[in-house]
Amino acid sequence: MVMMTKEQYIESLRKLNLNLYRFGQKVENVVDDPIVRPSLNSFAATYELAEDPQYEDLMTATSNLTGKKVNRFTHLHQSTDDLIRKVKMQRLLGQKTAACFQRCVGMDAANAVYSTTYETDEACGTNYFENFKKFWTMVQEEDLAVDGAMTDVKGDRGLSPSKQADPDLFLHVVERTADGVYVTGAKAHQTGYLNSHYVLVMPTISMREGDEDYAISFACPTDAEGITLILGRQSCDTRKTEEYNDIDVGNKVYGGHEVLVIFDRVFIPNDMIFLNGETQFAGMMVERFAGYHRQSYGGCKVGVGDVLIGATALAVEMAGCAKASHVKDKIIEMTHLNETLYACGIACSSQGTQTKSGNYLIDLLLANVCKQNVTRFPYDIARLAQDLAGGLMVTQPSEADYRNPATHDYIEKYLKGVASVPTEDRMRVLRLIENMTMGTAAVGYLPESMHGAGSPQAQRIMIARQGNLEMKKQLAKAIARIN
Amino acid sequence: MVMMTKEQYIESLRKLNLNLYRFGQKVENVVDDPIVRPSLNSFAATYELAEDPQYEDLMTATSNLTGKKVNRFTHLHQSTDDLIRKVKMQRLLGQKTAACFQRCVGMDAANAVYSTTYETDEACGTNYFENFKKFWTMVQEEDLAVDGAMTDVKGDRGLSPSKQADPDLFLHVVERTADGVYVTGAKAHQTGYLNSHYVLVMPTISMREGDEDYAISFACPTDAEGITLILGRQSCDTRKTEEYNDIDVGNKVYGGHEVLVIFDRVFIPNDMIFLNGETQFAGMMVERFAGYHRQSYGGCKVGVGDVLIGATALAVEMAGCAKASHVKDKIIEMTHLNETLYACGIACSSQGTQTKSGNYLIDLLLANVCKQNVTRFPYDIARLAQDLAGGLMVTQPSEADYRNPATHDYIEKYLKGVASVPTEDRMRVLRLIENMTMGTAAVGYLPESMHGAGSPQAQRIMIARQGNLEMKKQLAKAIARIN
Amino acid sequence: MVMMTKEQYIESLRKLNLNLYRFGQKVENVVDDPIVRPSLNSFAATYELAEDPQYEDLMTATSNLTGKKVNRFTHLHQSTDDLIRKVKMQRLLGQKTAACFQRCVGMDAANAVYSTTYETDEACGTNYFENFKKFWTMVQEEDLAVDGAMTDVKGDRGLSPSKQADPDLFLHVVERTADGVYVTGAKAHQTGYLNSHYVLVMPTISMREGDEDYAISFACPTDAEGITLILGRQSCDTRKTEEYNDIDVGNKVYGGHEVLVIFDRVFIPNDMIFLNGETQFAGMMVERFAGYHRQSYGGCKVGVGDVLIGATALAVEMAGCAKASHVKDKIIEMTHLNETLYACGIACSSQGTQTKSGNYLIDLLLANVCKQNVTRFPYDIARLAQDLAGGLMVTQPSEADYRNPATHDYIEKYLKGVASVPTEDRMRVLRLIENMTMGTAAVGYLPESMHGAGSPQAQRIMIARQGNLEMKKQLAKAIARIN
Amino acid sequence: MVMMTKEQYIESLRKLNLNLYRFGQKVENVVDDPIVRPSLNSFAATYELAEDPQYEDLMTATSNLTGKKVNRFTHLHQSTDDLIRKVKMQRLLGQKTAACFQRCVGMDAANAVYSTTYETDEACGTNYFENFKKFWTMVQEEDLAVDGAMTDVKGDRGLSPSKQADPDLFLHVVERTADGVYVTGAKAHQTGYLNSHYVLVMPTISMREGDEDYAISFACPTDAEGITLILGRQSCDTRKTEEYNDIDVGNKVYGGHEVLVIFDRVFIPNDMIFLNGETQFAGMMVERFAGYHRQSYGGCKVGVGDVLIGATALAVEMAGCAKASHVKDKIIEMTHLNETLYACGIACSSQGTQTKSGNYLIDLLLANVCKQNVTRFPYDIARLAQDLAGGLMVTQPSEADYRNPATHDYIEKYLKGVASVPTEDRMRVLRLIENMTMGTAAVGYLPESMHGAGSPQAQRIMIARQGNLEMKKQLAKAIARIN
């Protein structure tokens, strides 16, 4: 087997023994949990679309490790064309799910770890590259789902890992044995963890001498002993468990999740370790992962934006005001902003370069520019969507009231827009816009656009570093005729 | 009695017999309903603060109708100083509730109806001014809560009231008798209705000949026969009904609500009618109400913004990054934007003028400029709050998990920021920011800022109309020396 | 005499013996210099309009020093109403000149020095307040023009005054005698100096112990011995000296100027000194002057903006596209932004408070918010003007070509827009827009909006200081129920 | 010969007999005219850099017409890689000249005409493609400079070409003979015309039936009989003719120009005609040219932006404030915005597709998105440059004052920033910033960014057309589960 079907994938998850808590309780059946399930459906779409011949070019690739066809989400990019197809695949998934489909983070982690282990080995004589290749060959052969985990909880932001009051606030090695290491700590905001077979852990920031225990990268099964999971709350999450859970959820099928992953003395065998104390390479791993993931947002959020633009266009059509010039102009602006993000995703891919290990890295400056725009434009697009959707988007009665005979007719009558459009359809579209700008999906479309792959300030630091200001000063001196 | 205490007010609401549905069920006890109650608490704060001597100047005024001290929310503004105090009172209430306290709409409606009825009578020989004075004297004497209702559901936006497929999509007179009229229709997005004794109804747009039945203004008890109410859903509304409903709600005490108000052949006696077919004055009433209400947003939303700025400042302090220059700069920007809104609220008040009826009207151009900025800056402020709050704001576990012994310690440990700050406090602040930018309060702080008192395009039309472009062209011609 | 006529004013300037250089030469007749003269015309408008009965309320006031009617530009504000009228007067002048009329800086300086000397005397037992009252009484009695001078050249921005390589880079006392002091240094960017009888000098920043020689404020005649002036270049300045200097200048009559004022051992007698070593009051003087001047920009730039909006409206009308919806919308946006500035000017005036000395100070927070917006919106307005004006604004042939028979007919024919509008009128309007967005007036409308009364960062520091973040944190704690 | 040297190019221009007027006079020697010459120098840089081996990959290509190496500015793009190199070449030229180097418009016109003539012939049986290939083979063989001319003067924007009061307001055929046609009309805003050997004329808008005479495309020598040229004025243009013309011009060597080109019965022989009445193909030619030219701005303006960023970085360094956090942050923002433009230029190139004729066309949606951002971000970058440069940028004395012994020492002393930096260098950098944001180069960097290749609204129409809103609505319907 190289690629799993959607159904095989879902069944494979049932075998996991995840130690998940949510809303005060242990979750016994994660796969069928109504809160989690939409996120599984999104993740599963990465399997489902790979089965579809019309998307073969985007969804699959030929592995450099095995020579076989693999799901592109497990691919190590072999060209700028691969990088571009990655972005297009992500836009496609965003369009189909209107949510975070979660599988990018593992793909981006793998590509970063692949090239970083190569260069670490080269400099330090270690054997991480072979470790990683072995691990990733298995991932490709079995078409596994892998979560990439970077973000530590960080504690006091003003203090470095080793200066924290509690040493566990950054994940670190707490014991070393001949066979491996024990790690303790927590990774926050993990999207996709619950739908993954493995987690690929990386350090969260550049490290300095003295931080050796924190310079650790490895993979382990998501249900490894010592791991506890606590689900994060999303806005409007419990609408999924209400009696009437079709209209009000906005997006019944798809969603995302974020989970706090706690490692309490988890054992990692030596052959699953990809960095272990080589502090000088922590930064490279972080920077490359962040770079890939900042590129990703130039695809996935654009696809989600496409759905939001479409929903807004439907909303104004249903309200009878689609032809007002200011309405048309705002939809143009939404489109313009969304395509600007896409342009950045494409551009940093097109300008990618080969790493020493052979896979391709995006242009780091443009990838950071891409993500910086992603921290802005989805907010503008969401604001324009709320402008055009009108107040009803947040004041319409519940689906339960719509189903209640005592109030159904009133709602049917008074929420009617253009006479030919069923009231229910209008309610659905408005709830979708609510979902994407304030509800469960908004978590992914807005704060995740802000903070995922690094908060805005992180990109600004990289832009400063990559901007080659000295060269620009020389250009200006030449024009101003200053020696 | 002139002014009610908070307690008297709450008890007075128990006597109402509101016909309210929510989430598929009839609500028997509106006052104690956990979903509605926070909005009542906000409304009640307008009574509570009026009892507090330190706020006497802002919260009370001397009635021109009775000569007695009244709650300023029932006051007919007698000077530009009154207009300014109104804005300051609203900012104060926003600061205390971080929510919509709902009583403004009745105040703004009363001031608009007061001057419009005067001028209608003058032109048409009607008796609406006396009707209204009598009604409003009772309101002041009994310190009643009044909802102002303007926004019709409107159906197909491309069609005028009389051209809709269903004539009821704009509220209208369906029968006239010697004693009064029967009205049918619906008012959408009503904030405060459930906490009000009376509703003061106005038309929703300017009217033309042929629209006589739609040119209707009146007051009636909120529990009048024939009125049905359906509560609108807010993002995260049901968190208020969860077992643990302290932290996750963000703002446990205060909130707002929106309700769809359906009039099904409601009888209005003649002495409660303030406009009835004089189509040429519908526009004046709409424009003046909208003007006052656009001024209001330069007060209330600024107060809410103050809380959001404060919460954000706490969040960064608790995370240990309050001194980073980009963090400080973003808080400055939030402050700058918030104070720009306040400046607009103050300016349109300061430049107010007396109407023929004697009360004071804000400067319409500046009030529209004020509201136009309100459709923008709260979105920027919210985005900056989400930037500074960090991703944890939307990914932290539920309060139930925090209370669950199985997970409490992990959360306590790993969500810790600065060591000296209790983890629970940090969770509280982040939930407050979530509440204000994505949760129940976001409905009031964002889409209501967008659409309340008219959507952005409505202000642009007024700005075009009030901008005196011809005079500006003359100025330019003089400078360019064009005859 | 209390108030001079425009003609008396101009004649009075002829008596000055200014030591001015420009473009490599000494200027013998400053009053009639073609480069300087438009700025004089603008300044003179402050006299001319004060003669006009229709503007009496705005242009004049009753002096608290003499009880006589004075030009408001020499007035010490006695109420918030005075502060509001000041802003309205400035908007009026901006509308009439489309340029910087320069007299505000002296008015703002006087009001700051008045209250600061009072408080300095109170704290230090000095006699500056009487000195200043005597000086300013003369100014009012003779209706003199006074330049306020604050901005030092500052040298290396990273170093304090006393740490500079050259001690003169901040103006300072170089010798003290029984009768007075000798000062050396330079004040940059002085607008209006050449049209003023006196200069009122203030320190440029807060001072610390050790900076005593730099904590100096005084007045002296603009042509005092030891003062050298060098005119700053403005974009397109020499168009004023071309043979055809009507159309291409854009604004033939009015303009502004900036001059570098060099003090080379200028003697200041004791009774003209208003601060002399009391370092702790330098900051108060700076802050108050800056506050008043930041208010000013909420008036003058709004008036200039009115002309630019009018010119843009003419340009689109002449091109035949005034009715396009995007054109109308952009003019609305220009109006909205311009009125937002005005709202800020009005608001900080309305919320002013009385100083110990009796005159009125604007609300400092709102005045800084006002100016911060002025550093932004004129740029947006100018961009929109260039958008609507079209490329011809910067590519049309010169007036000389238009007057040349060899090319006149071609220009007449091919620059024609709407058939009924003379081509020359269209050229005039486009040149006016060029003038205001790129030419001589752009210096005042754009970089001066940016840097005048302090660069944007200066306002941000004040906004941080005045924003009362602690109170806001308490508000948030109360809502979040944190002890 | 295939490629000319810079010197050969300049000499070749001397042979032209251009009929140019400027500032009221006939220009006898265009090549050495001090006003025009800087634009020639910019154009010449396209020849000079092509001689430099280090730029060979960017500056040259292999012709599909001749198989020989040609200057890329004459190349018909054969791949997306060619499209990307085009953008990089343009960025390079922008960096080297800080001005408009003018040769893009001919390149973009050629690529548009090439593919359009192919498709016109295919549909209409005409022979334009062969005509154009013959013409363009000569251009490549002789390395000629070609101006592309599209923009008509347009008269009343509310009227179509044939409805204008004067039929010549759109260039059109006034007589047809067996050998060719006579054309009359004018093309406005022509950059580079004076430095070109040929002009390639295209229609300015889509045409309808009845507009046949306006659907005309052709090439002719720039000095053809019947052509009259009138130079447009640029801000600060005459500084180039002042006695001291080194510092104050800001950019002594390079510049741009715009010229009004009047065709008065110019004869065009048949074999130089590329469209003649086939109205249905006018739109294709316009759209493709505009698309290519909108792509171009993602290169050239980015290069100019690089210089402005560098100049700003120098200015703050020289003033001693380069390390202030707000200063660094603003330079990051400038970089971010500039690179976003570049990303758009790269992206629309990377996504290009082959036309029927064989050359490559950019992605039209992304090219329009690119240009739309170009109408915004240079204004933001310029504003930030003015913010950081400080007021001295517009108030410093003239170079003549600096050279005048009477004032030199004062300027030397008081304009000194950081002690180690020569005052003159600081003056030079500030003048460069002035030049780029308000002076001659600002014409190219700001209004040309706004209007060149089509005003903002033109791109918005294209974005609406290319945005595939129907597909987006379908995506939203699928998610919202609407049939």
PDB file of N, CA and C in Angstrom, chain D residues 10-61:
ATOM      1  N   ILE D  10      23.143  56.229 -28.201  1.00  0.00           N
ATOM      2  CA  ILE D  10      23.004  57.683 -28.061  1.00  0.00           C
ATOM      3  C   ILE D  10      23.261  58.366 -29.404  1.00  0.00           C
ATOM      4  N   GLU D  11      24.282  57.881 -30.093  1.00  0.00           N
ATOM      5  CA  GLU D  11      24.561  58.488 -31.394  1.00  0.00           C
ATOM      6  C   GLU D  11      23.405  58.278 -32.366  1.00  0.00           C
ATOM      7  N   SER D  12      22.797  57.116 -32.280  1.00  0.00           N
ATOM      8  CA  SER D  12      21.701  56.832 -33.212  1.00  0.00           C
ATOM      9  C   SER D  12      20.540  57.804 -33.017  1.00  0.00           C
ATOM     10  N   LEU D  13      20.384  58.247 -31.776  1.00  0.00           N
ATOM     11  CA  LEU D  13      19.282  59.185 -31.499  1.00  0.00           C
ATOM     12  C   LEU D  13      19.536  60.541 -32.142  1.00  0.00           C
ATOM     13  N   ARG D  14      20.804  60.877 -32.258  1.00  0.00           N
ATOM     14  CA  ARG D  14      21.128  62.177 -32.862  1.00  0.00           C
ATOM     15  C   ARG D  14      20.620  62.286 -34.297  1.00  0.00           C
ATOM     16  N   LYS D  15      20.429  61.159 -34.920  1.00  0.00           N
ATOM     17  CA  LYS D  15      19.976  61.189 -36.321  1.00  0.00           C
ATOM     18  C   LYS D  15      18.488  61.472 -36.441  1.00  0.00           C
ATOM     19  N   LEU D  16      17.783  61.362 -35.335  1.00  0.00           N
ATOM     20  CA  LEU D  16      16.343  61.628 -35.389  1.00  0.00           C
ATOM     21  C   LEU D  16      16.103  63.117 -35.524  1.00  0.00           C
ATOM     22  N   ASN D  17      14.993  63.403 -36.150  1.00  0.00           N
ATOM     23  CA  ASN D  17      14.643  64.810 -36.355  1.00  0.00           C
ATOM     24  C   ASN D  17      13.323  65.081 -35.644  1.00  0.00           C
ATOM     25  N   LEU D  18      13.355  64.996 -34.341  1.00  0.00           N
ATOM     26  CA  LEU D  18      12.119  65.117 -33.558  1.00  0.00           C
ATOM     27  C   LEU D  18      11.633  66.553 -33.520  1.00  0.00           C
ATOM     28  N   ASN D  19      10.343  66.679 -33.623  1.00  0.00           N
ATOM     29  CA  ASN D  19       9.723  68.004 -33.630  1.00  0.00           C
ATOM     30  C   ASN D  19       9.189  68.308 -32.226  1.00  0.00           C
ATOM     31  N   LEU D  20      10.121  68.638 -31.326  1.00  0.00           N
ATOM     32  CA  LEU D  20       9.776  68.746 -29.899  1.00  0.00           C
ATOM     33  C   LEU D  20       9.726  70.199 -29.426  1.00  0.00           C
ATOM     34  N   TYR D  21       8.687  70.505 -28.673  1.00  0.00           N
ATOM     35  CA  TYR D  21       8.586  71.800 -27.993  1.00  0.00           C
ATOM     36  C   TYR D  21       8.608  71.565 -26.490  1.00  0.00           C
ATOM     37  N   ARG D  22       9.223  72.466 -25.803  1.00  0.00           N
ATOM     38  CA  ARG D  22       9.112  72.435 -24.342  1.00  0.00           C
ATOM     39  C   ARG D  22       9.273  73.828 -23.784  1.00  0.00           C
ATOM     40  N   PHE D  23       8.510  74.132 -22.765  1.00  0.00           N
ATOM     41  CA  PHE D  23       8.599  75.394 -22.041  1.00  0.00           C
ATOM     42  C   PHE D  23       8.563  76.576 -23.015  1.00  0.00           C
ATOM     43  N   GLY D  24       7.726  76.442 -24.036  1.00  0.00           N
ATOM     44  CA  GLY D  24       7.511  77.551 -24.952  1.00  0.00           C
ATOM     45  C   GLY D  24       8.457  77.641 -26.117  1.00  0.00           C
ATOM     46  N   GLN D  25       9.355  76.660 -26.245  1.00  0.00           N
ATOM     47  CA  GLN D  25      10.335  76.765 -27.326  1.00  0.00           C
ATOM     48  C   GLN D  25      10.538  75.438 -28.045  1.00  0.00           C
ATOM     49  N   LYS D  26      10.958  75.555 -29.286  1.00  0.00           N
ATOM     50  CA  LYS D  26      11.375  74.377 -30.055  1.00  0.00           C
ATOM     51  C   LYS D  26      12.721  73.899 -29.512  1.00  0.00           C
ATOM     52  N   VAL D  27      12.876  72.598 -29.328  1.00  0.00           N
ATOM     53  CA  VAL D  27      14.154  72.049 -28.856  1.00  0.00           C
ATOM     54  C   VAL D  27      14.939  71.565 -30.069  1.00  0.00           C
ATOM     55  N   GLU D  28      16.063  72.178 -30.282  1.00  0.00           N
ATOM     56  CA  GLU D  28      16.827  71.832 -31.490  1.00  0.00           C
ATOM     57  C   GLU D  28      17.656  70.566 -31.283  1.00  0.00           C
ATOM     58  N   ASN D  29      18.230  70.447 -30.116  1.00  0.00           N
ATOM     59  CA  ASN D  29      19.080  69.289 -29.844  1.00  0.00           C
ATOM     60  C   ASN D  29      18.491  68.506 -28.676  1.00  0.00           C
ATOM     61  N   VAL D  30      17.682  67.555 -29.029  1.00  0.00           N
ATOM     62  CA  VAL D  30      16.957  66.830 -27.975  1.00  0.00           C
ATOM     63  C   VAL D  30      17.927  66.006 -27.120  1.00  0.00           C
ATOM     64  N   VAL D  31      18.888  65.392 -27.788  1.00  0.00           N
ATOM     65  CA  VAL D  31      19.785  64.485 -27.068  1.00  0.00           C
ATOM     66  C   VAL D  31      20.523  65.191 -25.935  1.00  0.00           C
ATOM     67  N   ASP D  32      20.926  66.400 -26.159  1.00  0.00           N
ATOM     68  CA  ASP D  32      21.709  67.103 -25.141  1.00  0.00           C
ATOM     69  C   ASP D  32      20.883  68.083 -24.322  1.00  0.00           C
ATOM     70  N   ASP D  33      19.607  68.071 -24.517  1.00  0.00           N
ATOM     71  CA  ASP D  33      18.761  68.984 -23.751  1.00  0.00           C
ATOM     72  C   ASP D  33      18.816  68.627 -22.265  1.00  0.00           C
ATOM     73  N   PRO D  34      19.137  69.610 -21.424  1.00  0.00           N
ATOM     74  CA  PRO D  34      19.336  69.273 -20.006  1.00  0.00           C
ATOM     75  C   PRO D  34      18.084  68.747 -19.317  1.00  0.00           C
ATOM     76  N   ILE D  35      16.940  69.118 -19.810  1.00  0.00           N
ATOM     77  CA  ILE D  35      15.701  68.632 -19.197  1.00  0.00           C
ATOM     78  C   ILE D  35      15.430  67.180 -19.623  1.00  0.00           C
ATOM     79  N   VAL D  36      15.704  66.903 -20.873  1.00  0.00           N
ATOM     80  CA  VAL D  36      15.400  65.573 -21.416  1.00  0.00           C
ATOM     81  C   VAL D  36      16.507  64.566 -21.103  1.00  0.00           C
ATOM     82  N   ARG D  37      17.734  65.024 -21.066  1.00  0.00           N
ATOM     83  CA  ARG D  37      18.870  64.124 -21.024  1.00  0.00           C
ATOM     84  C   ARG D  37      18.840  63.052 -19.928  1.00  0.00           C
ATOM     85  N   PRO D  38      18.455  63.395 -18.725  1.00  0.00           N
ATOM     86  CA  PRO D  38      18.422  62.331 -17.712  1.00  0.00           C
ATOM     87  C   PRO D  38      17.529  61.157 -18.109  1.00  0.00           C
ATOM     88  N   SER D  39      16.468  61.448 -18.824  1.00  0.00           N
ATOM     89  CA  SER D  39      15.605  60.342 -19.249  1.00  0.00           C
ATOM     90  C   SER D  39      16.329  59.494 -20.286  1.00  0.00           C
ATOM     91  N   LEU D  40      17.119  60.151 -21.137  1.00  0.00           N
ATOM     92  CA  LEU D  40      17.920  59.393 -22.102  1.00  0.00           C
ATOM     93  C   LEU D  40      18.911  58.511 -21.345  1.00  0.00           C
ATOM     94  N   ASN D  41      19.520  59.060 -20.334  1.00  0.00           N
ATOM     95  CA  ASN D  41      20.485  58.251 -19.570  1.00  0.00           C
ATOM     96  C   ASN D  41      19.830  56.998 -18.989  1.00  0.00           C
ATOM     97  N   SER D  42      18.598  57.138 -18.511  1.00  0.00           N
ATOM     98  CA  SER D  42      17.898  55.970 -17.975  1.00  0.00           C
ATOM     99  C   SER D  42      17.662  54.946 -19.077  1.00  0.00           C
ATOM    100  N   PHE D  43      17.188  55.435 -20.187  1.00  0.00           N
ATOM    101  CA  PHE D  43      16.927  54.543 -21.323  1.00  0.00           C
ATOM    102  C   PHE D  43      18.227  53.866 -21.740  1.00  0.00           C
ATOM    103  N   ALA D  44      19.296  54.658 -21.803  1.00  0.00           N
ATOM    104  CA  ALA D  44      20.593  54.134 -22.234  1.00  0.00           C
ATOM    105  C   ALA D  44      21.096  53.038 -21.301  1.00  0.00           C
ATOM    106  N   ALA D  45      20.657  53.093 -20.052  1.00  0.00           N
ATOM    107  CA  ALA D  45      21.083  52.048 -19.108  1.00  0.00           C
ATOM    108  C   ALA D  45      20.589  50.675 -19.549  1.00  0.00           C
ATOM    109  N   THR D  46      19.511  50.639 -20.313  1.00  0.00           N
ATOM    110  CA  THR D  46      19.030  49.341 -20.805  1.00  0.00           C
ATOM    111  C   THR D  46      20.001  48.764 -21.833  1.00  0.00           C
ATOM    112  N   TYR D  47      20.746  49.639 -22.484  1.00  0.00           N
ATOM    113  CA  TYR D  47      21.796  49.177 -23.400  1.00  0.00           C
ATOM    114  C   TYR D  47      23.075  48.864 -22.626  1.00  0.00           C
ATOM    115  N   GLU D  48      23.394  49.738 -21.710  1.00  0.00           N
ATOM    116  CA  GLU D  48      24.653  49.606 -20.971  1.00  0.00           C
ATOM    117  C   GLU D  48      24.701  48.307 -20.155  1.00  0.00           C
ATOM    118  N   LEU D  49      23.629  48.037 -19.441  1.00  0.00           N
ATOM    119  CA  LEU D  49      23.644  46.841 -18.596  1.00  0.00           C
ATOM    120  C   LEU D  49      23.638  45.566 -19.440  1.00  0.00           C
ATOM    121  N   ALA D  50      23.106  45.661 -20.664  1.00  0.00           N
ATOM    122  CA  ALA D  50      23.091  44.478 -21.533  1.00  0.00           C
ATOM    123  C   ALA D  50      24.501  44.133 -22.007  1.00  0.00           C
ATOM    124  N   GLU D  51      25.387  45.106 -21.918  1.00  0.00           N
ATOM    125  CA  GLU D  51      26.781  44.848 -22.285  1.00  0.00           C
ATOM    126  C   GLU D  51      27.555  44.183 -21.147  1.00  0.00           C
ATOM    127  N   ASP D  52      27.002  44.223 -19.960  1.00  0.00           N
ATOM    128  CA  ASP D  52      27.725  43.775 -18.771  1.00  0.00           C
ATOM    129  C   ASP D  52      27.514  42.269 -18.571  1.00  0.00           C
ATOM    130  N   PRO D  53      28.591  41.496 -18.654  1.00  0.00           N
ATOM    131  CA  PRO D  53      28.433  40.030 -18.570  1.00  0.00           C
ATOM    132  C   PRO D  53      27.695  39.559 -17.324  1.00  0.00           C
ATOM    133  N   GLN D  54      27.843  40.265 -16.211  1.00  0.00           N
ATOM    134  CA  GLN D  54      27.190  39.781 -14.996  1.00  0.00           C
ATOM    135  C   GLN D  54      25.666  39.834 -15.081  1.00  0.00           C
ATOM    136  N   TYR D  55      25.165  40.630 -15.982  1.00  0.00           N
ATOM    137  CA  TYR D  55      23.715  40.735 -16.116  1.00  0.00           C
ATOM    138  C   TYR D  55      23.191  40.030 -17.364  1.00  0.00           C
ATOM    139  N   GLU D  56      24.044  39.270 -18.015  1.00  0.00           N
ATOM    140  CA  GLU D  56      23.660  38.684 -19.289  1.00  0.00           C
ATOM    141  C   GLU D  56      22.362  37.880 -19.210  1.00  0.00           C
ATOM    142  N   ASP D  57      22.243  37.070 -18.173  1.00  0.00           N
ATOM    143  CA  ASP D  57      21.045  36.233 -18.048  1.00  0.00           C
ATOM    144  C   ASP D  57      19.765  37.044 -17.973  1.00  0.00           C
ATOM    145  N   LEU D  58      19.865  38.167 -17.293  1.00  0.00           N
ATOM    146  CA  LEU D  58      18.663  38.992 -17.166  1.00  0.00           C
ATOM    147  C   LEU D  58      18.456  39.878 -18.383  1.00  0.00           C
ATOM    148  N   MET D  59      19.533  40.445 -18.875  1.00  0.00           N
ATOM    149  CA  MET D  59      19.409  41.526 -19.860  1.00  0.00           C
ATOM    150  C   MET D  59      19.295  41.044 -21.291  1.00  0.00           C
ATOM    151  N   THR D  60      19.614  39.798 -21.543  1.00  0.00           N
ATOM    152  CA  THR D  60      19.547  39.313 -22.920  1.00  0.00           C
ATOM    153  C   THR D  60      18.759  38.014 -22.992  1.00  0.00           C
ATOM    154  N   ALA D  61      18.382  37.677 -24.213  1.00  0.00           N
ATOM    155  CA  ALA D  61      17.631  36.441 -24.445  1.00  0.00           C
ATOM    156  C   ALA D  61      17.894  36.001 -25.870  1.00  0.00           C
TER     157      ALA D  61
END
